[in-house]
mmCIF file of N, CA, C and O in Angstrom:
data_model
loop_
_atom_site.group_PDB
_atom_site.id
_atom_site.type_symbol
_atom_site.label_atom_id
_atom_site.label_comp_id
_atom_site.label_asym_id
_atom_site.label_seq_id
_atom_site.Cartn_x
_atom_site.Cartn_y
_atom_site.Cartn_z
ATOM 1 N N UNK A 203 99.135 77.017 117.674
ATOM 2 C CA UNK A 203 97.979 77.867 117.955
ATOM 3 C C UNK A 203 98.163 79.201 116.985
ATOM 4 O O UNK A 203 99.129 79.924 117.098
ATOM 5 N N UNK A 204 97.110 79.346 116.245
ATOM 6 C CA UNK A 204 96.992 80.468 115.445
ATOM 7 C C UNK A 204 96.523 81.854 116.059
ATOM 8 O O UNK A 204 95.705 81.657 116.838
ATOM 9 N N UNK A 205 97.208 82.884 115.790
ATOM 10 C CA UNK A 205 96.800 84.244 116.507
ATOM 11 C C UNK A 205 95.901 84.807 115.531
ATOM 12 O O UNK A 205 95.894 84.809 114.385
ATOM 13 N N UNK A 206 94.845 85.466 116.133
ATOM 14 C CA UNK A 206 93.922 86.152 115.543
ATOM 15 C C UNK A 206 94.047 87.677 115.770
ATOM 16 O O UNK A 206 94.167 88.033 116.880
ATOM 17 N N UNK A 207 93.871 88.456 114.619
ATOM 18 C CA UNK A 207 94.076 89.834 114.778
ATOM 19 C C UNK A 207 92.662 90.482 115.393
ATOM 20 O O UNK A 207 91.620 90.425 114.569
ATOM 21 N N UNK A 208 92.730 90.917 116.500
ATOM 22 C CA UNK A 208 91.385 91.497 117.101
ATOM 23 C C UNK A 208 91.442 93.043 117.107
ATOM 24 O O UNK A 208 90.562 93.628 117.865
ATOM 25 N N UNK A 209 92.353 93.633 116.448
ATOM 26 C CA UNK A 209 92.434 95.141 116.440
ATOM 27 C C UNK A 209 91.447 95.659 115.702
ATOM 28 O O UNK A 209 91.207 95.363 114.520
ATOM 29 N N UNK A 210 90.537 96.470 116.375
ATOM 30 C CA UNK A 210 89.449 97.249 115.683
ATOM 31 C C UNK A 210 89.624 98.615 116.095
ATOM 32 O O UNK A 210 89.595 98.868 117.368
ATOM 33 N N UNK A 211 89.574 99.696 115.250
ATOM 34 C CA UNK A 211 89.673 101.048 115.524
ATOM 35 C C UNK A 211 88.453 101.731 114.943
ATOM 36 O O UNK A 211 87.829 101.350 114.087
ATOM 37 N N UNK A 212 88.171 102.953 115.410
ATOM 38 C CA UNK A 212 87.338 103.836 114.822
ATOM 39 C C UNK A 212 87.834 105.323 115.255
ATOM 40 O O UNK A 212 88.684 105.411 116.021
ATOM 41 N N UNK A 213 87.320 106.286 114.303
ATOM 42 C CA UNK A 213 87.818 107.646 114.468
ATOM 43 C C UNK A 213 86.643 108.371 114.853
ATOM 44 O O UNK A 213 85.703 108.517 114.083
ATOM 45 N N UNK A 214 86.907 109.280 116.001
ATOM 46 C CA UNK A 214 85.872 110.118 116.379
ATOM 47 C C UNK A 214 86.256 111.643 116.125
ATOM 48 O O UNK A 214 87.512 111.964 116.423
ATOM 49 N N UNK A 215 85.479 112.570 115.704
ATOM 50 C CA UNK A 215 85.838 113.869 115.270
ATOM 51 C C UNK A 215 85.257 114.680 116.350
ATOM 52 O O UNK A 215 84.162 114.582 116.799
ATOM 53 N N UNK A 216 86.101 115.842 116.842
ATOM 54 C CA UNK A 216 85.656 116.723 117.813
ATOM 55 C C UNK A 216 85.828 118.119 117.299
ATOM 56 O O UNK A 216 86.821 118.410 116.503
ATOM 57 N N UNK A 217 85.017 119.004 117.625
ATOM 58 C CA UNK A 217 85.296 120.396 117.502
ATOM 59 C C UNK A 217 86.557 120.820 118.127
ATOM 60 O O UNK A 217 86.964 120.256 119.192
ATOM 61 N N UNK A 218 87.335 121.853 117.685
ATOM 62 C CA UNK A 218 88.494 122.061 118.378
ATOM 63 C C UNK A 218 88.223 122.562 119.952
ATOM 64 O O UNK A 218 87.329 123.326 120.202
ATOM 65 N N UNK A 219 88.935 121.808 120.761
ATOM 66 C CA UNK A 219 88.594 122.030 122.267
ATOM 67 C C UNK A 219 87.113 121.869 122.552
ATOM 68 O O UNK A 219 86.688 122.569 123.485
ATOM 69 N N UNK A 220 86.519 121.093 121.815
ATOM 70 C CA UNK A 220 84.921 121.048 122.037
ATOM 71 C C UNK A 220 84.360 119.634 122.042
ATOM 72 O O UNK A 220 85.007 118.612 122.265
ATOM 73 N N UNK A 221 83.061 119.656 121.782
ATOM 74 C CA UNK A 221 82.255 118.354 121.906
ATOM 75 C C UNK A 221 82.530 117.418 120.638
ATOM 76 O O UNK A 221 83.005 117.893 119.538
ATOM 77 N N UNK A 222 82.080 116.232 120.770
ATOM 78 C CA UNK A 222 82.099 115.303 119.628
ATOM 79 C C UNK A 222 81.241 115.662 118.610
ATOM 80 O O UNK A 222 80.010 116.030 118.753
ATOM 81 N N UNK A 223 81.620 115.578 117.376
ATOM 82 C CA UNK A 223 80.883 115.758 116.097
ATOM 83 C C UNK A 223 80.424 114.515 115.531
ATOM 84 O O UNK A 223 79.784 114.501 114.476
ATOM 85 N N UNK A 224 80.809 113.469 116.044
ATOM 86 C CA UNK A 224 80.359 112.108 115.518
ATOM 87 C C UNK A 224 81.564 111.110 115.039
ATOM 88 O O UNK A 224 82.730 111.566 115.295
ATOM 89 N N UNK A 225 81.244 109.973 114.572
ATOM 90 C CA UNK A 225 82.143 109.046 114.183
ATOM 91 C C UNK A 225 82.440 109.157 112.677
ATOM 92 O O UNK A 225 81.551 109.197 111.807
ATOM 93 N N UNK A 226 83.656 109.066 112.219
ATOM 94 C CA UNK A 226 84.008 109.105 110.815
ATOM 95 C C UNK A 226 83.747 107.732 110.208
ATOM 96 O O UNK A 226 84.032 106.660 110.946
ATOM 97 N N UNK A 227 83.418 107.633 109.046
ATOM 98 C CA UNK A 227 83.185 106.292 108.352
ATOM 99 C C UNK A 227 84.620 105.681 108.192
ATOM 100 O O UNK A 227 85.584 106.475 108.328
ATOM 101 N N UNK A 228 84.606 104.496 107.808
ATOM 102 C CA UNK A 228 85.860 103.853 107.461
ATOM 103 C C UNK A 228 86.707 104.448 106.465
ATOM 104 O O UNK A 228 86.102 104.712 105.324
ATOM 105 N N UNK A 229 87.955 105.049 106.538
ATOM 106 C CA UNK A 229 88.739 105.671 105.537
ATOM 107 C C UNK A 229 89.170 104.593 104.497
ATOM 108 O O UNK A 229 89.176 103.389 104.825
ATOM 109 N N UNK A 230 89.484 105.101 103.388
ATOM 110 C CA UNK A 230 90.074 104.174 102.334
ATOM 111 C C UNK A 230 91.474 103.720 102.799
ATOM 112 O O UNK A 230 91.734 102.556 102.639
ATOM 113 N N UNK A 231 92.301 104.594 103.368
ATOM 114 C CA UNK A 231 93.557 104.164 104.143
ATOM 115 C C UNK A 231 93.866 104.943 105.329
ATOM 116 O O UNK A 231 93.134 106.051 105.479
ATOM 117 N N UNK A 232 94.420 104.397 106.274
ATOM 118 C CA UNK A 232 94.812 105.237 107.449
ATOM 119 C C UNK A 232 96.194 104.707 108.067
ATOM 120 O O UNK A 232 96.527 103.527 107.747
ATOM 121 N N UNK A 233 96.910 105.557 108.505
ATOM 122 C CA UNK A 233 98.172 105.304 109.121
ATOM 123 C C UNK A 233 98.423 106.181 110.320
ATOM 124 O O UNK A 233 98.203 107.397 110.342
ATOM 125 N N UNK A 234 98.684 105.505 111.546
ATOM 126 C CA UNK A 234 98.910 106.290 112.805
ATOM 127 C C UNK A 234 100.274 105.862 113.289
ATOM 128 O O UNK A 234 100.772 104.731 113.244
ATOM 129 N N UNK A 235 100.955 106.833 114.008
ATOM 130 C CA UNK A 235 102.207 106.740 114.658
ATOM 131 C C UNK A 235 102.066 107.259 116.071
ATOM 132 O O UNK A 235 101.719 108.415 116.164
ATOM 133 N N UNK A 236 102.153 106.438 117.066
ATOM 134 C CA UNK A 236 102.000 106.932 118.434
ATOM 135 C C UNK A 236 103.386 106.459 119.241
ATOM 136 O O UNK A 236 103.416 105.650 120.056
ATOM 137 N N UNK A 237 104.407 107.273 118.928
ATOM 138 C CA UNK A 237 105.545 106.867 119.623
ATOM 139 C C UNK A 237 105.704 107.396 121.129
ATOM 140 O O UNK A 237 104.994 108.365 121.489
ATOM 141 N N UNK A 238 106.358 106.653 121.969
ATOM 142 C CA UNK A 238 106.403 106.966 123.450
ATOM 143 C C UNK A 238 107.004 108.178 123.633
ATOM 144 O O UNK A 238 108.201 108.450 123.039
ATOM 145 N N UNK A 239 106.496 109.266 124.290
ATOM 146 C CA UNK A 239 106.990 110.481 124.649
ATOM 147 C C UNK A 239 107.420 111.263 123.365
ATOM 148 O O UNK A 239 108.507 112.002 123.425
ATOM 149 N N UNK A 240 106.747 111.200 122.355
ATOM 150 C CA UNK A 240 107.098 112.004 121.101
ATOM 151 C C UNK A 240 105.688 112.392 120.430
ATOM 152 O O UNK A 240 104.621 112.102 120.910
ATOM 153 N N UNK A 241 105.798 113.154 119.323
ATOM 154 C CA UNK A 241 104.767 113.560 118.593
ATOM 155 C C UNK A 241 103.973 112.569 117.907
ATOM 156 O O UNK A 241 104.626 111.939 116.911
ATOM 157 N N UNK A 242 102.680 112.255 118.099
ATOM 158 C CA UNK A 242 102.001 111.343 117.316
ATOM 159 C C UNK A 242 101.596 111.921 116.090
ATOM 160 O O UNK A 242 101.530 113.184 115.732
ATOM 161 N N UNK A 243 101.231 111.023 114.983
ATOM 162 C CA UNK A 243 100.764 111.538 113.772
ATOM 163 C C UNK A 243 99.792 110.536 113.225
ATOM 164 O O UNK A 243 99.648 109.301 113.511
ATOM 165 N N UNK A 244 98.843 111.118 112.269
ATOM 166 C CA UNK A 244 97.767 110.339 111.767
ATOM 167 C C UNK A 244 97.543 110.866 110.345
ATOM 168 O O UNK A 244 97.562 112.111 110.128
ATOM 169 N N UNK A 245 97.319 109.863 109.380
ATOM 170 C CA UNK A 245 96.967 110.198 108.019
ATOM 171 C C UNK A 245 95.668 109.371 107.730
ATOM 172 O O UNK A 245 95.767 108.176 107.930
ATOM 173 N N UNK A 246 94.783 110.082 107.216
ATOM 174 C CA UNK A 246 93.520 109.433 106.784
ATOM 175 C C UNK A 246 93.194 109.689 105.261
ATOM 176 O O UNK A 246 93.675 110.849 104.840
ATOM 177 N N UNK A 247 92.737 108.812 104.494
ATOM 178 C CA UNK A 247 92.399 109.046 103.174
ATOM 179 C C UNK A 247 90.921 108.855 102.911
ATOM 180 O O UNK A 247 90.485 107.679 103.185
ATOM 181 N N UNK A 248 90.215 109.815 102.264
ATOM 182 C CA UNK A 248 88.865 109.838 101.920
ATOM 183 C C UNK A 248 88.587 110.307 100.543
ATOM 184 O O UNK A 248 89.477 111.022 100.109
ATOM 185 N N UNK A 249 87.690 109.678 99.899
ATOM 186 C CA UNK A 249 87.454 110.249 98.519
ATOM 187 C C UNK A 249 87.138 111.747 98.563
ATOM 188 O O UNK A 249 86.391 112.123 99.478
ATOM 189 N N UNK A 250 87.711 112.470 97.637
ATOM 190 C CA UNK A 250 87.374 114.014 97.650
ATOM 191 C C UNK A 250 85.976 114.297 97.388
ATOM 192 O O UNK A 250 85.323 113.515 96.588
ATOM 193 N N UNK A 251 85.328 115.068 98.093
ATOM 194 C CA UNK A 251 83.986 115.416 98.141
ATOM 195 C C UNK A 251 82.985 114.556 98.938
ATOM 196 O O UNK A 251 81.881 114.978 99.079
ATOM 197 N N UNK A 252 83.546 113.602 99.578
ATOM 198 C CA UNK A 252 82.730 112.782 100.608
ATOM 199 C C UNK A 252 82.465 113.604 101.741
ATOM 200 O O UNK A 252 83.140 114.605 102.036
ATOM 201 N N UNK A 253 81.548 113.216 102.614
ATOM 202 C CA UNK A 253 81.122 113.942 103.787
ATOM 203 C C UNK A 253 82.302 113.991 104.768
ATOM 204 O O UNK A 253 82.441 114.906 105.413
ATOM 205 N N UNK A 254 82.984 112.938 104.877
ATOM 206 C CA UNK A 254 84.036 112.820 105.761
ATOM 207 C C UNK A 254 85.368 113.823 105.422
ATOM 208 O O UNK A 254 85.728 114.520 106.187
ATOM 209 N N UNK A 255 85.566 113.781 104.014
ATOM 210 C CA UNK A 255 86.531 114.626 103.473
ATOM 211 C C UNK A 255 86.168 116.141 103.767
ATOM 212 O O UNK A 255 87.096 116.982 104.050
ATOM 213 N N UNK A 256 84.931 116.502 103.577
ATOM 214 C CA UNK A 256 84.518 117.820 103.784
ATOM 215 C C UNK A 256 84.538 118.162 105.218
ATOM 216 O O UNK A 256 84.911 119.399 105.465
ATOM 217 N N UNK A 257 84.259 117.368 106.029
ATOM 218 C CA UNK A 257 84.262 117.638 107.536
ATOM 219 C C UNK A 257 85.774 117.871 107.963
ATOM 220 O O UNK A 257 85.900 118.680 108.756
ATOM 221 N N UNK A 258 86.657 117.053 107.396
ATOM 222 C CA UNK A 258 88.124 117.180 107.673
ATOM 223 C C UNK A 258 88.747 118.519 107.165
ATOM 224 O O UNK A 258 89.794 118.737 107.514
ATOM 225 N N UNK A 259 88.051 119.279 106.255
ATOM 226 C CA UNK A 259 88.595 120.529 105.633
ATOM 227 C C UNK A 259 88.565 121.535 106.652
ATOM 228 O O UNK A 259 89.242 122.610 106.520
ATOM 229 N N UNK A 260 87.821 121.459 107.789
ATOM 230 C CA UNK A 260 87.795 122.493 108.837
ATOM 231 C C UNK A 260 88.632 121.952 109.939
ATOM 232 O O UNK A 260 88.961 120.890 110.137
ATOM 233 N N UNK A 261 89.135 123.079 110.719
ATOM 234 C CA UNK A 261 89.894 122.568 111.964
ATOM 235 C C UNK A 261 89.050 121.738 112.823
ATOM 236 O O UNK A 261 88.019 121.970 113.031
ATOM 237 N N UNK A 262 89.728 120.600 113.359
ATOM 238 C CA UNK A 262 89.157 119.716 114.239
ATOM 239 C C UNK A 262 90.053 118.843 114.897
ATOM 240 O O UNK A 262 91.289 118.988 114.633
ATOM 241 N N UNK A 263 89.680 118.012 115.863
ATOM 242 C CA UNK A 263 90.465 117.110 116.421
ATOM 243 C C UNK A 263 89.945 115.690 116.140
ATOM 244 O O UNK A 263 88.725 115.525 115.959
ATOM 245 N N UNK A 264 90.845 114.619 115.944
ATOM 246 C CA UNK A 264 90.459 113.324 115.760
ATOM 247 C C UNK A 264 91.005 112.390 116.734
ATOM 248 O O UNK A 264 92.268 112.482 117.045
ATOM 249 N N UNK A 265 90.120 111.581 117.266
ATOM 250 C CA UNK A 265 90.584 110.721 118.302
ATOM 251 C C UNK A 265 90.409 109.218 117.659
ATOM 252 O O UNK A 265 89.592 108.884 116.871
ATOM 253 N N UNK A 266 91.583 108.553 117.833
ATOM 254 C CA UNK A 266 91.704 107.147 117.480
ATOM 255 C C UNK A 266 91.225 106.306 118.600
ATOM 256 O O UNK A 266 91.865 106.468 119.705
ATOM 257 N N UNK A 267 90.177 105.565 118.511
ATOM 258 C CA UNK A 267 89.699 104.803 119.659
ATOM 259 C C UNK A 267 89.914 103.357 119.323
ATOM 260 O O UNK A 267 89.644 102.900 118.197
ATOM 261 N N UNK A 268 90.350 102.585 120.297
ATOM 262 C CA UNK A 268 90.474 101.133 120.241
ATOM 263 C C UNK A 268 89.491 100.275 120.937
ATOM 264 O O UNK A 268 89.117 100.883 121.972
ATOM 265 N N UNK A 269 88.997 99.261 120.310
ATOM 266 C CA UNK A 269 87.950 98.446 120.766
ATOM 267 C C UNK A 269 88.694 97.399 121.703
ATOM 268 O O UNK A 269 89.553 96.578 121.240
ATOM 269 N N UNK A 270 88.074 97.190 122.766
ATOM 270 C CA UNK A 270 88.413 96.129 123.679
ATOM 271 C C UNK A 270 87.639 94.925 123.253
ATOM 272 O O UNK A 270 86.393 94.801 123.115
ATOM 273 N N UNK A 271 88.382 93.686 122.862
ATOM 274 C CA UNK A 271 87.741 92.586 122.325
ATOM 275 C C UNK A 271 86.904 91.900 123.354
ATOM 276 O O UNK A 271 85.896 91.074 122.981
ATOM 277 N N UNK A 272 87.030 92.084 124.590
ATOM 278 C CA UNK A 272 86.235 91.357 125.693
ATOM 279 C C UNK A 272 84.923 92.098 125.888
ATOM 280 O O UNK A 272 83.993 91.332 126.195
ATOM 281 N N UNK A 273 85.016 93.360 125.936
ATOM 282 C CA UNK A 273 83.761 94.126 126.254
ATOM 283 C C UNK A 273 83.073 94.803 124.919
ATOM 284 O O UNK A 273 81.901 95.128 125.125
ATOM 285 N N UNK A 274 83.854 94.941 123.907
ATOM 286 C CA UNK A 274 83.239 95.589 122.755
ATOM 287 C C UNK A 274 83.254 97.133 122.948
ATOM 288 O O UNK A 274 82.804 97.932 122.081
ATOM 289 N N UNK A 275 83.718 97.721 124.014
ATOM 290 C CA UNK A 275 83.674 99.226 124.243
ATOM 291 C C UNK A 275 85.005 99.840 123.506
ATOM 292 O O UNK A 275 86.030 99.227 123.504
ATOM 293 N N UNK A 276 84.756 100.899 123.048
ATOM 294 C CA UNK A 276 85.832 101.788 122.427
ATOM 295 C C UNK A 276 86.368 102.770 123.312
ATOM 296 O O UNK A 276 85.518 103.345 124.171
ATOM 297 N N UNK A 277 87.682 102.858 123.410
ATOM 298 C CA UNK A 277 88.504 103.761 124.387
ATOM 299 C C UNK A 277 89.533 104.543 123.619
ATOM 300 O O UNK A 277 90.309 103.950 122.865
ATOM 301 N N UNK A 278 89.554 105.859 123.945
ATOM 302 C CA UNK A 278 90.620 106.648 123.514
ATOM 303 C C UNK A 278 91.876 106.467 124.451
ATOM 304 O O UNK A 278 91.603 106.788 125.572
ATOM 305 N N UNK A 279 92.977 106.047 123.952
ATOM 306 C CA UNK A 279 94.198 105.887 124.822
ATOM 307 C C UNK A 279 95.042 107.149 124.689
ATOM 308 O O UNK A 279 94.975 107.922 123.889
ATOM 309 N N UNK A 280 95.928 107.360 125.772
ATOM 310 C CA UNK A 280 96.838 108.547 125.778
ATOM 311 C C UNK A 280 97.645 108.516 124.480
ATOM 312 O O UNK A 280 98.204 107.456 124.070
ATOM 313 N N UNK A 281 97.665 109.777 123.987
ATOM 314 C CA UNK A 281 98.601 109.902 122.772
ATOM 315 C C UNK A 281 97.815 109.747 121.409
ATOM 316 O O UNK A 281 98.390 109.593 120.285
ATOM 317 N N UNK A 282 96.508 109.382 121.550
ATOM 318 C CA UNK A 282 95.658 108.936 120.400
ATOM 319 C C UNK A 282 94.728 110.118 119.996
ATOM 320 O O UNK A 282 93.598 109.851 119.375
ATOM 321 N N UNK A 283 95.068 111.370 120.365
ATOM 322 C CA UNK A 283 94.074 112.658 119.858
ATOM 323 C C UNK A 283 95.003 113.459 119.009
ATOM 324 O O UNK A 283 96.098 113.621 119.337
ATOM 325 N N UNK A 284 94.551 113.649 117.862
ATOM 326 C CA UNK A 284 95.268 114.365 116.786
ATOM 327 C C UNK A 284 94.567 115.614 116.406
ATOM 328 O O UNK A 284 93.393 115.617 116.280
ATOM 329 N N UNK A 285 95.341 116.643 116.135
ATOM 330 C CA UNK A 285 94.758 118.024 115.794
ATOM 331 C C UNK A 285 94.977 118.085 114.297
ATOM 332 O O UNK A 285 96.025 117.958 113.761
ATOM 333 N N UNK A 286 93.909 118.382 113.704
ATOM 334 C CA UNK A 286 93.941 118.609 112.146
ATOM 335 C C UNK A 286 94.319 120.099 111.854
ATOM 336 O O UNK A 286 93.465 121.037 111.997
ATOM 337 N N UNK A 287 95.604 120.269 111.483
ATOM 338 C CA UNK A 287 96.109 121.543 111.274
ATOM 339 C C UNK A 287 96.507 121.769 109.777
ATOM 340 O O UNK A 287 96.827 122.866 109.472
ATOM 341 N N UNK A 288 96.677 120.598 108.973
ATOM 342 C CA UNK A 288 97.048 120.773 107.654
ATOM 343 C C UNK A 288 95.973 120.717 106.630
ATOM 344 O O UNK A 288 94.920 120.120 107.003
ATOM 345 N N UNK A 289 95.838 121.483 105.639
ATOM 346 C CA UNK A 289 94.852 121.421 104.558
ATOM 347 C C UNK A 289 95.163 120.251 103.748
ATOM 348 O O UNK A 289 96.229 119.803 103.574
ATOM 349 N N UNK A 290 94.009 119.632 103.228
ATOM 350 C CA UNK A 290 94.153 118.510 102.365
ATOM 351 C C UNK A 290 94.917 118.852 101.125
ATOM 352 O O UNK A 290 94.849 119.916 100.576
ATOM 353 N N UNK A 291 95.652 117.839 100.584
ATOM 354 C CA UNK A 291 96.377 118.025 99.333
ATOM 355 C C UNK A 291 96.055 116.976 98.364
ATOM 356 O O UNK A 291 96.101 115.888 98.661
ATOM 357 N N UNK A 292 95.699 117.482 97.120
ATOM 358 C CA UNK A 292 95.352 116.512 96.090
ATOM 359 C C UNK A 292 96.526 116.796 95.031
ATOM 360 O O UNK A 292 96.541 117.663 94.354
ATOM 361 N N UNK A 293 97.369 115.765 94.901
ATOM 362 C CA UNK A 293 98.428 115.821 94.011
ATOM 363 C C UNK A 293 97.869 115.998 92.567
ATOM 364 O O UNK A 293 98.567 116.761 91.792
ATOM 365 N N UNK A 294 96.886 115.448 92.173
ATOM 366 C CA UNK A 294 96.232 115.345 90.852
ATOM 367 C C UNK A 294 95.945 116.883 90.537
ATOM 368 O O UNK A 294 95.804 117.090 89.319
ATOM 369 N N UNK A 295 95.593 117.632 91.464
ATOM 370 C CA UNK A 295 94.961 118.913 91.170
ATOM 371 C C UNK A 295 95.959 120.056 91.431
ATOM 372 O O UNK A 295 95.711 121.321 91.346
ATOM 373 N N UNK A 296 97.194 119.712 91.770
ATOM 374 C CA UNK A 296 98.301 120.774 92.052
ATOM 375 C C UNK A 296 98.603 121.662 90.876
ATOM 376 O O UNK A 296 98.725 121.076 89.722
ATOM 377 N N UNK A 297 98.825 122.852 91.064
ATOM 378 C CA UNK A 297 99.386 123.684 89.830
ATOM 379 C C UNK A 297 100.748 123.295 89.407
ATOM 380 O O UNK A 297 101.572 122.830 90.158
ATOM 381 N N UNK A 298 101.028 123.546 88.125
ATOM 382 C CA UNK A 298 102.268 123.148 87.603
ATOM 383 C C UNK A 298 103.282 124.398 87.644
ATOM 384 O O UNK A 298 102.959 125.356 87.347
#
């Protein structure tokens, strides 16, 4: 029996301790770590100058939501909320 990957995620942006500001479009790359009883981490990559990249230049919270393949609903699970505290870094533009 072949297994099918049914993992579908989306990223929702929130104002710091506030309301939802919408859904981020699909990033070029993303990586999340949600270790049990430890600090989660999230890395997203968007083209510089895109609406998503500009939105992430301000302090915000990002929720990783997982889709239930049976119902199609997205849910934020414990440990899947991330605080954007770092400024973006473009290695190509760094001073020498």
